[in-house]
Short mmCIF file of N, CA and C in Angstrom, two decimals:
data_model
loop_
_atom_site.label_atom_id
_atom_site.label_comp_id
_atom_site.label_asym_id
_atom_site.label_seq_id
_atom_site.Cartn_x
_atom_site.Cartn_y
_atom_site.Cartn_z
N UNK A 4 -14.62 -60.20 146.93
CA UNK A 4 -15.02 -59.16 145.98
C UNK A 4 -13.85 -58.78 145.09
N UNK A 5 -12.65 -58.76 145.64
CA UNK A 5 -11.48 -58.39 144.86
C UNK A 5 -11.21 -59.41 143.75
N UNK A 6 -11.49 -60.69 144.00
CA UNK A 6 -11.24 -61.72 143.00
C UNK A 6 -12.21 -61.57 141.84
N UNK A 7 -13.48 -61.22 142.13
CA UNK A 7 -14.44 -61.00 141.05
C UNK A 7 -14.00 -59.84 140.16
N UNK A 8 -13.50 -58.80 140.80
CA UNK A 8 -13.02 -57.63 140.07
C UNK A 8 -11.84 -58.01 139.17
N UNK A 9 -10.92 -58.80 139.69
CA UNK A 9 -9.75 -59.23 138.94
C UNK A 9 -10.14 -60.14 137.77
N UNK A 10 -11.06 -61.06 138.02
CA UNK A 10 -11.50 -61.97 136.96
C UNK A 10 -12.21 -61.20 135.85
N UNK A 11 -13.04 -60.25 136.21
CA UNK A 11 -13.75 -59.45 135.21
C UNK A 11 -12.76 -58.66 134.35
N UNK A 12 -11.79 -58.05 134.99
CA UNK A 12 -10.78 -57.27 134.25
C UNK A 12 -9.98 -58.18 133.33
N UNK A 13 -9.59 -59.36 133.83
CA UNK A 13 -8.82 -60.30 133.00
C UNK A 13 -9.63 -60.79 131.82
N UNK A 14 -10.90 -61.07 132.02
CA UNK A 14 -11.75 -61.51 130.90
C UNK A 14 -11.88 -60.42 129.85
N UNK A 15 -12.04 -59.20 130.27
CA UNK A 15 -12.11 -58.08 129.32
C UNK A 15 -10.80 -57.96 128.55
N UNK A 16 -9.67 -58.08 129.24
CA UNK A 16 -8.37 -58.01 128.58
C UNK A 16 -8.17 -59.16 127.62
N UNK A 17 -8.60 -60.37 127.99
CA UNK A 17 -8.47 -61.53 127.10
C UNK A 17 -9.30 -61.34 125.85
N UNK A 18 -10.51 -60.82 126.00
CA UNK A 18 -11.36 -60.56 124.83
C UNK A 18 -10.71 -59.51 123.93
N UNK A 19 -10.14 -58.48 124.52
CA UNK A 19 -9.46 -57.45 123.73
C UNK A 19 -8.26 -58.03 122.98
N UNK A 20 -7.49 -58.89 123.63
CA UNK A 20 -6.35 -59.53 122.97
C UNK A 20 -6.83 -60.42 121.84
N UNK A 21 -7.91 -61.15 122.05
CA UNK A 21 -8.45 -62.03 121.00
C UNK A 21 -8.95 -61.22 119.81
N UNK A 22 -9.62 -60.10 120.07
CA UNK A 22 -10.08 -59.24 118.98
C UNK A 22 -8.89 -58.68 118.20
N UNK A 23 -7.86 -58.23 118.90
CA UNK A 23 -6.66 -57.72 118.23
C UNK A 23 -5.98 -58.81 117.41
N UNK A 24 -5.93 -60.02 117.95
CA UNK A 24 -5.33 -61.15 117.23
C UNK A 24 -6.11 -61.43 115.95
N UNK A 25 -7.43 -61.46 116.05
CA UNK A 25 -8.24 -61.74 114.86
C UNK A 25 -8.11 -60.64 113.82
N UNK A 26 -8.08 -59.40 114.25
CA UNK A 26 -7.87 -58.29 113.31
C UNK A 26 -6.49 -58.39 112.65
N UNK A 27 -5.48 -58.68 113.45
CA UNK A 27 -4.11 -58.73 112.94
C UNK A 27 -3.88 -59.88 111.97
N UNK A 28 -4.50 -61.02 112.22
CA UNK A 28 -4.22 -62.19 111.39
C UNK A 28 -5.27 -62.46 110.32
N UNK A 29 -6.49 -61.98 110.51
CA UNK A 29 -7.55 -62.33 109.57
C UNK A 29 -8.07 -61.17 108.74
N UNK A 30 -7.86 -59.94 109.18
CA UNK A 30 -8.40 -58.79 108.44
C UNK A 30 -7.29 -58.00 107.74
N UNK A 31 -6.27 -57.60 108.49
CA UNK A 31 -5.23 -56.75 107.92
C UNK A 31 -4.42 -57.40 106.80
N UNK A 32 -4.14 -58.70 106.82
CA UNK A 32 -3.37 -59.28 105.70
C UNK A 32 -4.08 -59.19 104.36
N UNK A 33 -5.40 -59.04 104.36
CA UNK A 33 -6.14 -58.97 103.11
C UNK A 33 -6.31 -57.55 102.61
N UNK A 34 -5.78 -56.58 103.32
CA UNK A 34 -5.83 -55.19 102.90
C UNK A 34 -4.75 -54.97 101.84
N UNK A 35 -5.15 -54.68 100.62
CA UNK A 35 -4.20 -54.53 99.52
C UNK A 35 -3.64 -53.11 99.43
N UNK A 36 -4.18 -52.17 100.19
CA UNK A 36 -3.72 -50.79 100.13
C UNK A 36 -2.41 -50.62 100.90
N UNK A 37 -2.31 -51.24 102.05
CA UNK A 37 -1.14 -51.09 102.90
C UNK A 37 -0.09 -52.14 102.57
N UNK A 38 1.17 -51.76 102.62
CA UNK A 38 2.24 -52.74 102.38
C UNK A 38 2.54 -53.56 103.62
N UNK A 39 2.24 -53.04 104.78
CA UNK A 39 2.43 -53.75 106.04
C UNK A 39 1.28 -53.42 106.96
N UNK A 40 1.12 -54.20 107.98
CA UNK A 40 0.02 -53.96 108.91
C UNK A 40 0.57 -53.67 110.30
N UNK A 41 -0.20 -52.95 111.12
CA UNK A 41 0.27 -52.68 112.48
C UNK A 41 0.24 -53.94 113.33
N UNK A 42 1.10 -54.00 114.29
CA UNK A 42 1.16 -55.14 115.20
C UNK A 42 0.28 -54.81 116.41
N UNK A 43 -1.00 -55.16 116.31
CA UNK A 43 -1.96 -54.82 117.35
C UNK A 43 -1.67 -55.54 118.66
N UNK A 44 -1.19 -56.77 118.56
CA UNK A 44 -0.88 -57.51 119.78
C UNK A 44 0.27 -56.87 120.54
N UNK A 45 1.24 -56.36 119.81
CA UNK A 45 2.34 -55.67 120.46
C UNK A 45 1.85 -54.40 121.14
N UNK A 46 0.89 -53.72 120.52
CA UNK A 46 0.28 -52.54 121.13
C UNK A 46 -0.40 -52.92 122.45
N UNK A 47 -1.15 -54.02 122.44
CA UNK A 47 -1.81 -54.47 123.68
C UNK A 47 -0.78 -54.83 124.74
N UNK A 48 0.27 -55.52 124.35
CA UNK A 48 1.27 -55.97 125.32
C UNK A 48 1.97 -54.77 125.96
N UNK A 49 2.43 -53.84 125.14
CA UNK A 49 3.16 -52.72 125.76
C UNK A 49 2.21 -51.80 126.52
N UNK A 50 0.97 -51.66 126.06
CA UNK A 50 0.01 -50.82 126.79
C UNK A 50 -0.36 -51.43 128.13
N UNK A 51 -0.69 -52.72 128.14
CA UNK A 51 -1.06 -53.37 129.39
C UNK A 51 0.13 -53.40 130.35
N UNK A 52 1.32 -53.64 129.81
CA UNK A 52 2.50 -53.63 130.66
C UNK A 52 2.73 -52.27 131.28
N UNK A 53 2.58 -51.23 130.47
CA UNK A 53 2.83 -49.87 130.96
C UNK A 53 1.75 -49.42 131.94
N UNK A 54 0.51 -49.76 131.69
CA UNK A 54 -0.59 -49.30 132.55
C UNK A 54 -0.68 -50.14 133.83
N UNK A 55 -0.60 -51.46 133.70
CA UNK A 55 -0.87 -52.35 134.84
C UNK A 55 0.37 -52.86 135.55
N UNK A 56 1.53 -52.85 134.92
CA UNK A 56 2.74 -53.35 135.57
C UNK A 56 3.31 -54.57 134.87
N UNK A 57 4.47 -55.04 135.34
CA UNK A 57 5.17 -56.12 134.65
C UNK A 57 4.44 -57.46 134.65
N UNK A 58 3.73 -57.77 135.71
CA UNK A 58 3.04 -59.07 135.76
C UNK A 58 1.93 -59.12 134.71
N UNK A 59 1.13 -58.07 134.65
CA UNK A 59 0.05 -58.02 133.65
C UNK A 59 0.63 -57.94 132.23
N UNK A 60 1.73 -57.22 132.06
CA UNK A 60 2.38 -57.17 130.75
C UNK A 60 2.90 -58.53 130.32
N UNK A 61 3.46 -59.27 131.26
CA UNK A 61 3.95 -60.61 130.93
C UNK A 61 2.79 -61.56 130.65
N UNK A 62 1.69 -61.45 131.39
CA UNK A 62 0.52 -62.29 131.12
C UNK A 62 -0.05 -61.99 129.74
N UNK A 63 -0.17 -60.72 129.42
CA UNK A 63 -0.65 -60.33 128.10
C UNK A 63 0.32 -60.81 127.01
N UNK A 64 1.61 -60.72 127.28
CA UNK A 64 2.61 -61.20 126.34
C UNK A 64 2.54 -62.71 126.16
N UNK A 65 2.31 -63.42 127.25
CA UNK A 65 2.18 -64.87 127.18
C UNK A 65 0.98 -65.27 126.33
N UNK A 66 -0.15 -64.64 126.57
CA UNK A 66 -1.36 -64.97 125.83
C UNK A 66 -1.24 -64.56 124.35
N UNK A 67 -0.72 -63.37 124.10
CA UNK A 67 -0.54 -62.92 122.71
C UNK A 67 0.45 -63.81 121.97
N UNK A 68 1.54 -64.13 122.63
CA UNK A 68 2.54 -65.00 122.02
C UNK A 68 2.01 -66.40 121.77
N UNK A 69 1.18 -66.90 122.68
CA UNK A 69 0.58 -68.22 122.49
C UNK A 69 -0.31 -68.23 121.25
N UNK A 70 -1.14 -67.20 121.10
CA UNK A 70 -1.98 -67.12 119.90
C UNK A 70 -1.13 -67.08 118.63
N UNK A 71 -0.09 -66.27 118.64
CA UNK A 71 0.77 -66.16 117.45
C UNK A 71 1.53 -67.45 117.19
N UNK A 72 2.01 -68.11 118.23
CA UNK A 72 2.73 -69.37 118.05
C UNK A 72 1.81 -70.46 117.51
N UNK A 73 0.57 -70.46 117.94
CA UNK A 73 -0.37 -71.44 117.42
C UNK A 73 -0.77 -71.15 115.98
N UNK A 74 -0.77 -69.88 115.59
CA UNK A 74 -1.19 -69.50 114.25
C UNK A 74 -0.07 -69.64 113.23
N UNK A 75 1.14 -69.24 113.59
CA UNK A 75 2.27 -69.30 112.66
C UNK A 75 3.11 -70.54 112.96
N UNK A 76 3.29 -71.38 111.95
CA UNK A 76 4.04 -72.62 112.15
C UNK A 76 5.46 -72.54 111.62
N UNK A 77 5.85 -71.42 111.02
CA UNK A 77 7.19 -71.31 110.46
C UNK A 77 8.24 -70.85 111.47
N UNK A 78 7.83 -70.68 112.72
CA UNK A 78 8.77 -70.34 113.79
C UNK A 78 8.67 -71.40 114.87
N UNK A 79 9.72 -71.60 115.64
CA UNK A 79 9.64 -72.58 116.74
C UNK A 79 8.59 -72.15 117.77
N UNK A 80 7.90 -73.12 118.32
CA UNK A 80 6.87 -72.83 119.30
C UNK A 80 7.50 -72.15 120.52
N UNK A 81 6.95 -71.03 120.91
CA UNK A 81 7.44 -70.27 122.05
C UNK A 81 8.24 -69.04 121.65
N UNK A 82 8.57 -68.91 120.37
CA UNK A 82 9.35 -67.77 119.92
C UNK A 82 8.60 -66.46 120.12
N UNK A 83 7.35 -66.41 119.66
CA UNK A 83 6.56 -65.20 119.83
C UNK A 83 6.26 -64.95 121.31
N UNK A 84 6.02 -66.03 122.06
CA UNK A 84 5.78 -65.87 123.50
C UNK A 84 6.97 -65.20 124.17
N UNK A 85 8.18 -65.65 123.83
CA UNK A 85 9.38 -65.07 124.42
C UNK A 85 9.49 -63.58 124.10
N UNK A 86 9.30 -63.23 122.83
CA UNK A 86 9.40 -61.82 122.44
C UNK A 86 8.36 -60.96 123.15
N UNK A 87 7.10 -61.43 123.14
CA UNK A 87 6.03 -60.64 123.75
C UNK A 87 6.18 -60.55 125.27
N UNK A 88 6.63 -61.63 125.92
CA UNK A 88 6.83 -61.59 127.37
C UNK A 88 7.93 -60.59 127.74
N UNK A 89 9.00 -60.58 126.97
CA UNK A 89 10.09 -59.63 127.23
C UNK A 89 9.58 -58.20 127.08
N UNK A 90 8.83 -57.94 126.00
CA UNK A 90 8.30 -56.59 125.78
C UNK A 90 7.34 -56.20 126.90
N UNK A 91 6.46 -57.11 127.31
CA UNK A 91 5.51 -56.81 128.39
C UNK A 91 6.21 -56.54 129.71
N UNK A 92 7.23 -57.33 130.02
CA UNK A 92 7.96 -57.14 131.28
C UNK A 92 8.70 -55.80 131.30
N UNK A 93 9.44 -55.52 130.23
CA UNK A 93 10.23 -54.28 130.19
C UNK A 93 9.32 -53.06 130.25
N UNK A 94 8.20 -53.09 129.51
CA UNK A 94 7.28 -51.95 129.57
C UNK A 94 6.62 -51.84 130.93
N UNK A 95 6.43 -52.96 131.61
CA UNK A 95 5.86 -52.93 132.95
C UNK A 95 6.77 -52.27 133.97
N UNK A 96 8.07 -52.29 133.70
CA UNK A 96 9.00 -51.63 134.61
C UNK A 96 8.82 -50.12 134.62
N UNK A 97 8.20 -49.57 133.57
CA UNK A 97 8.00 -48.12 133.48
C UNK A 97 6.65 -47.69 134.05
N UNK A 98 5.93 -48.61 134.69
CA UNK A 98 4.62 -48.27 135.22
C UNK A 98 4.69 -47.24 136.34
N UNK A 99 5.84 -47.11 136.99
CA UNK A 99 5.99 -46.08 138.03
C UNK A 99 6.03 -44.68 137.45
N UNK A 100 6.33 -44.57 136.16
CA UNK A 100 6.39 -43.27 135.49
C UNK A 100 5.09 -42.98 134.75
N UNK A 101 4.03 -43.68 135.11
CA UNK A 101 2.74 -43.60 134.43
C UNK A 101 1.99 -42.36 134.88
N UNK A 102 1.68 -41.48 133.93
CA UNK A 102 0.84 -40.31 134.19
C UNK A 102 -0.28 -40.31 133.16
N UNK A 103 -1.44 -39.86 133.57
CA UNK A 103 -2.62 -39.93 132.70
C UNK A 103 -2.47 -39.13 131.41
N UNK A 104 -2.00 -37.93 131.51
CA UNK A 104 -1.95 -37.06 130.34
C UNK A 104 -0.60 -37.05 129.65
N UNK A 105 0.27 -37.89 130.06
CA UNK A 105 1.63 -37.94 129.54
C UNK A 105 1.66 -38.91 128.37
N UNK A 106 1.87 -38.44 127.15
CA UNK A 106 1.82 -39.29 125.97
C UNK A 106 3.19 -39.53 125.36
N UNK A 107 4.20 -38.81 125.79
CA UNK A 107 5.53 -38.96 125.21
C UNK A 107 6.15 -40.31 125.56
N UNK A 108 6.08 -40.72 126.81
CA UNK A 108 6.67 -42.00 127.22
C UNK A 108 5.99 -43.19 126.54
N UNK A 109 4.66 -43.25 126.43
CA UNK A 109 4.06 -44.36 125.70
C UNK A 109 4.50 -44.43 124.23
N UNK A 110 4.68 -43.30 123.59
CA UNK A 110 5.14 -43.30 122.19
C UNK A 110 6.58 -43.81 122.12
N UNK A 111 7.42 -43.38 123.04
CA UNK A 111 8.81 -43.86 123.07
C UNK A 111 8.84 -45.35 123.34
N UNK A 112 8.01 -45.82 124.28
CA UNK A 112 7.96 -47.25 124.58
C UNK A 112 7.41 -48.04 123.40
N UNK A 113 6.48 -47.46 122.66
CA UNK A 113 5.95 -48.11 121.46
C UNK A 113 7.05 -48.30 120.43
N UNK A 114 7.82 -47.26 120.19
CA UNK A 114 8.92 -47.35 119.22
C UNK A 114 9.96 -48.36 119.69
N UNK A 115 10.32 -48.31 120.95
CA UNK A 115 11.31 -49.25 121.48
C UNK A 115 10.79 -50.69 121.40
N UNK A 116 9.52 -50.89 121.71
CA UNK A 116 8.94 -52.24 121.64
C UNK A 116 8.95 -52.77 120.22
N UNK A 117 8.58 -51.93 119.28
CA UNK A 117 8.60 -52.33 117.86
C UNK A 117 10.01 -52.68 117.42
N UNK A 118 10.98 -51.87 117.82
CA UNK A 118 12.36 -52.13 117.41
C UNK A 118 12.89 -53.42 118.02
N UNK A 119 12.58 -53.68 119.29
CA UNK A 119 13.02 -54.92 119.93
C UNK A 119 12.35 -56.12 119.27
N UNK A 120 11.05 -56.03 119.04
CA UNK A 120 10.32 -57.13 118.41
C UNK A 120 10.85 -57.41 117.01
N UNK A 121 11.02 -56.37 116.22
CA UNK A 121 11.50 -56.56 114.85
C UNK A 121 12.96 -56.98 114.81
N UNK A 122 13.77 -56.54 115.76
CA UNK A 122 15.15 -57.02 115.83
C UNK A 122 15.18 -58.52 116.11
N UNK A 123 14.31 -58.98 116.98
CA UNK A 123 14.20 -60.42 117.23
C UNK A 123 13.76 -61.18 116.00
N UNK A 124 12.82 -60.61 115.26
CA UNK A 124 12.34 -61.27 114.03
C UNK A 124 13.45 -61.30 112.97
N UNK A 125 14.18 -60.21 112.81
CA UNK A 125 15.27 -60.17 111.82
C UNK A 125 16.37 -61.14 112.21
N UNK A 126 16.71 -61.18 113.48
CA UNK A 126 17.73 -62.12 113.95
C UNK A 126 17.30 -63.57 113.70
N UNK A 127 16.04 -63.88 113.96
CA UNK A 127 15.55 -65.23 113.71
C UNK A 127 15.58 -65.56 112.22
N UNK A 128 15.15 -64.63 111.37
CA UNK A 128 15.19 -64.89 109.93
C UNK A 128 16.61 -65.08 109.44
N UNK A 129 17.54 -64.30 109.99
CA UNK A 129 18.94 -64.45 109.61
C UNK A 129 19.47 -65.82 110.03
N UNK A 130 19.16 -66.24 111.24
CA UNK A 130 19.62 -67.54 111.71
C UNK A 130 18.95 -68.68 110.94
N UNK A 131 17.71 -68.48 110.54
CA UNK A 131 16.98 -69.51 109.82
C UNK A 131 17.45 -69.63 108.37
N UNK A 132 17.62 -68.50 107.71
CA UNK A 132 17.96 -68.51 106.29
C UNK A 132 19.46 -68.45 106.02
N UNK A 133 20.21 -67.93 106.96
CA UNK A 133 21.64 -67.79 106.76
C UNK A 133 22.04 -66.47 106.12
N UNK A 134 21.10 -65.84 105.48
CA UNK A 134 21.34 -64.52 104.89
C UNK A 134 20.01 -63.80 104.79
N UNK A 135 20.06 -62.50 104.90
CA UNK A 135 18.86 -61.68 104.79
C UNK A 135 19.31 -60.27 104.43
N UNK A 136 18.55 -59.61 103.61
CA UNK A 136 18.83 -58.23 103.25
C UNK A 136 18.26 -57.34 104.37
N UNK A 137 19.11 -57.00 105.32
CA UNK A 137 18.67 -56.29 106.52
C UNK A 137 18.14 -54.91 106.18
N UNK A 138 18.82 -54.17 105.35
CA UNK A 138 18.39 -52.81 105.04
C UNK A 138 17.06 -52.80 104.31
N UNK A 139 16.87 -53.72 103.41
CA UNK A 139 15.58 -53.82 102.72
C UNK A 139 14.46 -54.16 103.69
N UNK A 140 14.74 -55.05 104.63
CA UNK A 140 13.74 -55.41 105.63
C UNK A 140 13.42 -54.23 106.53
N UNK A 141 14.44 -53.48 106.91
CA UNK A 141 14.21 -52.30 107.77
C UNK A 141 13.38 -51.25 107.03
N UNK A 142 13.73 -50.98 105.79
CA UNK A 142 13.03 -49.94 105.03
C UNK A 142 11.62 -50.37 104.66
N UNK A 143 11.44 -51.62 104.23
CA UNK A 143 10.14 -52.05 103.72
C UNK A 143 9.20 -52.62 104.78
N UNK A 144 9.73 -53.08 105.89
CA UNK A 144 8.88 -53.71 106.90
C UNK A 144 8.91 -52.98 108.23
N UNK A 145 10.09 -52.80 108.78
CA UNK A 145 10.21 -52.26 110.13
C UNK A 145 9.76 -50.79 110.19
N UNK A 146 10.25 -49.97 109.30
CA UNK A 146 9.91 -48.55 109.33
C UNK A 146 8.40 -48.31 109.18
N UNK A 147 7.72 -48.92 108.17
CA UNK A 147 6.26 -48.71 108.10
C UNK A 147 5.51 -49.26 109.31
N UNK A 148 5.98 -50.40 109.86
CA UNK A 148 5.30 -50.96 111.02
C UNK A 148 5.46 -50.07 112.24
N UNK A 149 6.63 -49.47 112.41
CA UNK A 149 6.84 -48.54 113.52
C UNK A 149 5.94 -47.32 113.36
N UNK A 150 5.83 -46.82 112.14
CA UNK A 150 4.96 -45.66 111.90
C UNK A 150 3.50 -45.99 112.20
N UNK A 151 3.04 -47.16 111.74
CA UNK A 151 1.67 -47.57 112.04
C UNK A 151 1.44 -47.71 113.53
N UNK A 152 2.40 -48.27 114.23
CA UNK A 152 2.24 -48.48 115.66
C UNK A 152 2.23 -47.15 116.42
N UNK A 153 3.05 -46.20 116.00
CA UNK A 153 3.04 -44.88 116.64
C UNK A 153 1.69 -44.20 116.39
N UNK A 154 1.19 -44.30 115.17
CA UNK A 154 -0.12 -43.74 114.86
C UNK A 154 -1.21 -44.42 115.69
N UNK A 155 -1.13 -45.73 115.81
CA UNK A 155 -2.07 -46.48 116.62
C UNK A 155 -2.00 -46.05 118.08
N UNK A 156 -0.80 -45.83 118.56
CA UNK A 156 -0.62 -45.39 119.94
C UNK A 156 -1.22 -44.00 120.14
N UNK A 157 -0.96 -43.12 119.21
CA UNK A 157 -1.50 -41.76 119.34
C UNK A 157 -3.02 -41.76 119.29
N UNK A 158 -3.62 -42.66 118.50
CA UNK A 158 -5.08 -42.68 118.36
C UNK A 158 -5.78 -43.46 119.47
N UNK A 159 -5.24 -44.62 119.85
CA UNK A 159 -6.00 -45.52 120.71
C UNK A 159 -5.46 -45.69 122.12
N UNK A 160 -4.29 -45.17 122.41
CA UNK A 160 -3.77 -45.33 123.77
C UNK A 160 -4.65 -44.61 124.78
N UNK A 161 -5.07 -43.42 124.45
CA UNK A 161 -5.92 -42.67 125.37
C UNK A 161 -7.29 -43.35 125.54
N UNK A 162 -7.78 -43.99 124.47
CA UNK A 162 -9.05 -44.72 124.57
C UNK A 162 -8.90 -45.88 125.55
N UNK A 163 -7.81 -46.62 125.44
CA UNK A 163 -7.54 -47.73 126.35
C UNK A 163 -7.37 -47.22 127.78
N UNK A 164 -6.69 -46.11 127.91
CA UNK A 164 -6.49 -45.50 129.23
C UNK A 164 -7.81 -45.04 129.84
N UNK A 165 -8.66 -44.44 129.01
CA UNK A 165 -9.97 -43.97 129.48
C UNK A 165 -10.84 -45.16 129.90
N UNK A 166 -10.82 -46.24 129.12
CA UNK A 166 -11.58 -47.44 129.49
C UNK A 166 -11.08 -48.02 130.80
N UNK A 167 -9.78 -48.01 131.00
CA UNK A 167 -9.20 -48.48 132.26
C UNK A 167 -9.66 -47.61 133.42
N UNK A 168 -9.66 -46.32 133.21
CA UNK A 168 -10.10 -45.39 134.25
C UNK A 168 -11.58 -45.60 134.60
N UNK A 169 -12.41 -45.82 133.58
CA UNK A 169 -13.84 -46.05 133.81
C UNK A 169 -14.05 -47.34 134.60
N UNK A 170 -13.29 -48.41 134.25
CA UNK A 170 -13.41 -49.66 134.99
C UNK A 170 -12.98 -49.47 136.45
N UNK A 171 -11.93 -48.70 136.67
CA UNK A 171 -11.47 -48.44 138.04
C UNK A 171 -12.52 -47.67 138.85
N UNK A 172 -13.15 -46.68 138.23
CA UNK A 172 -14.17 -45.89 138.92
C UNK A 172 -15.37 -46.75 139.26
N UNK A 173 -15.81 -47.58 138.31
CA UNK A 173 -16.96 -48.46 138.58
C UNK A 173 -16.64 -49.46 139.67
N UNK A 174 -15.42 -50.00 139.66
CA UNK A 174 -15.04 -50.96 140.70
C UNK A 174 -14.95 -50.30 142.06
N UNK A 175 -14.48 -49.05 142.12
CA UNK A 175 -14.40 -48.34 143.39
C UNK A 175 -15.79 -48.02 143.93
N UNK A 176 -16.73 -47.65 143.05
CA UNK A 176 -18.09 -47.33 143.49
C UNK A 176 -18.80 -48.57 143.99
N UNK A 177 -18.53 -49.72 143.38
CA UNK A 177 -19.20 -50.94 143.83
C UNK A 177 -18.69 -51.37 145.19
N UNK A 178 -17.45 -51.03 145.49
CA UNK A 178 -16.88 -51.42 146.77
C UNK A 178 -17.34 -50.54 147.94
N UNK A 179 -17.94 -49.38 147.63
CA UNK A 179 -18.37 -48.48 148.69
C UNK A 179 -19.74 -48.90 149.21
N UNK A 180 -19.93 -48.68 150.45
CA UNK A 180 -21.23 -48.96 151.05
C UNK A 180 -22.02 -47.67 151.09
N UNK A 181 -23.01 -47.57 150.22
CA UNK A 181 -23.80 -46.36 150.12
C UNK A 181 -25.01 -46.48 151.06
N UNK A 182 -25.16 -45.52 151.95
CA UNK A 182 -26.27 -45.59 152.91
C UNK A 182 -27.31 -44.57 152.58
#
């Protein structure tokens, strides 16, 4: 019974990651109003890592990174996987500090995750091109992306947490023997 529960949860998480990937790569780039788009996959990775622990965060990071590595060909294969796995693992280490109504730590972890991810991207662009205008990249790309991700965290983190809680309650009720 426990394996069915685990498989169902993993399938739901995989579908959520796939939906976020499709939104991030196929919908948001065509939005002409925004100068940058939120990193939905990073939101999934740090949320799953924080809620479920380092193993689930690393699995989510592996899957998200695989999708991004397959979609973007201008980076070496495995680059996005490495960044997302690191973010998922580190956020999973904070799962012991997980409280339902506590929103400050997820926002701090969101900001830290965005900064680590974007620092990796800036470092890669610098190594690839040999020069990059770091301050322009920080002001025009990193800062708006961090703001979008914090807004996304404030709006949707509790929704993800509530869905997780509902799945846990349903799984607990199914495991009980009602007479």
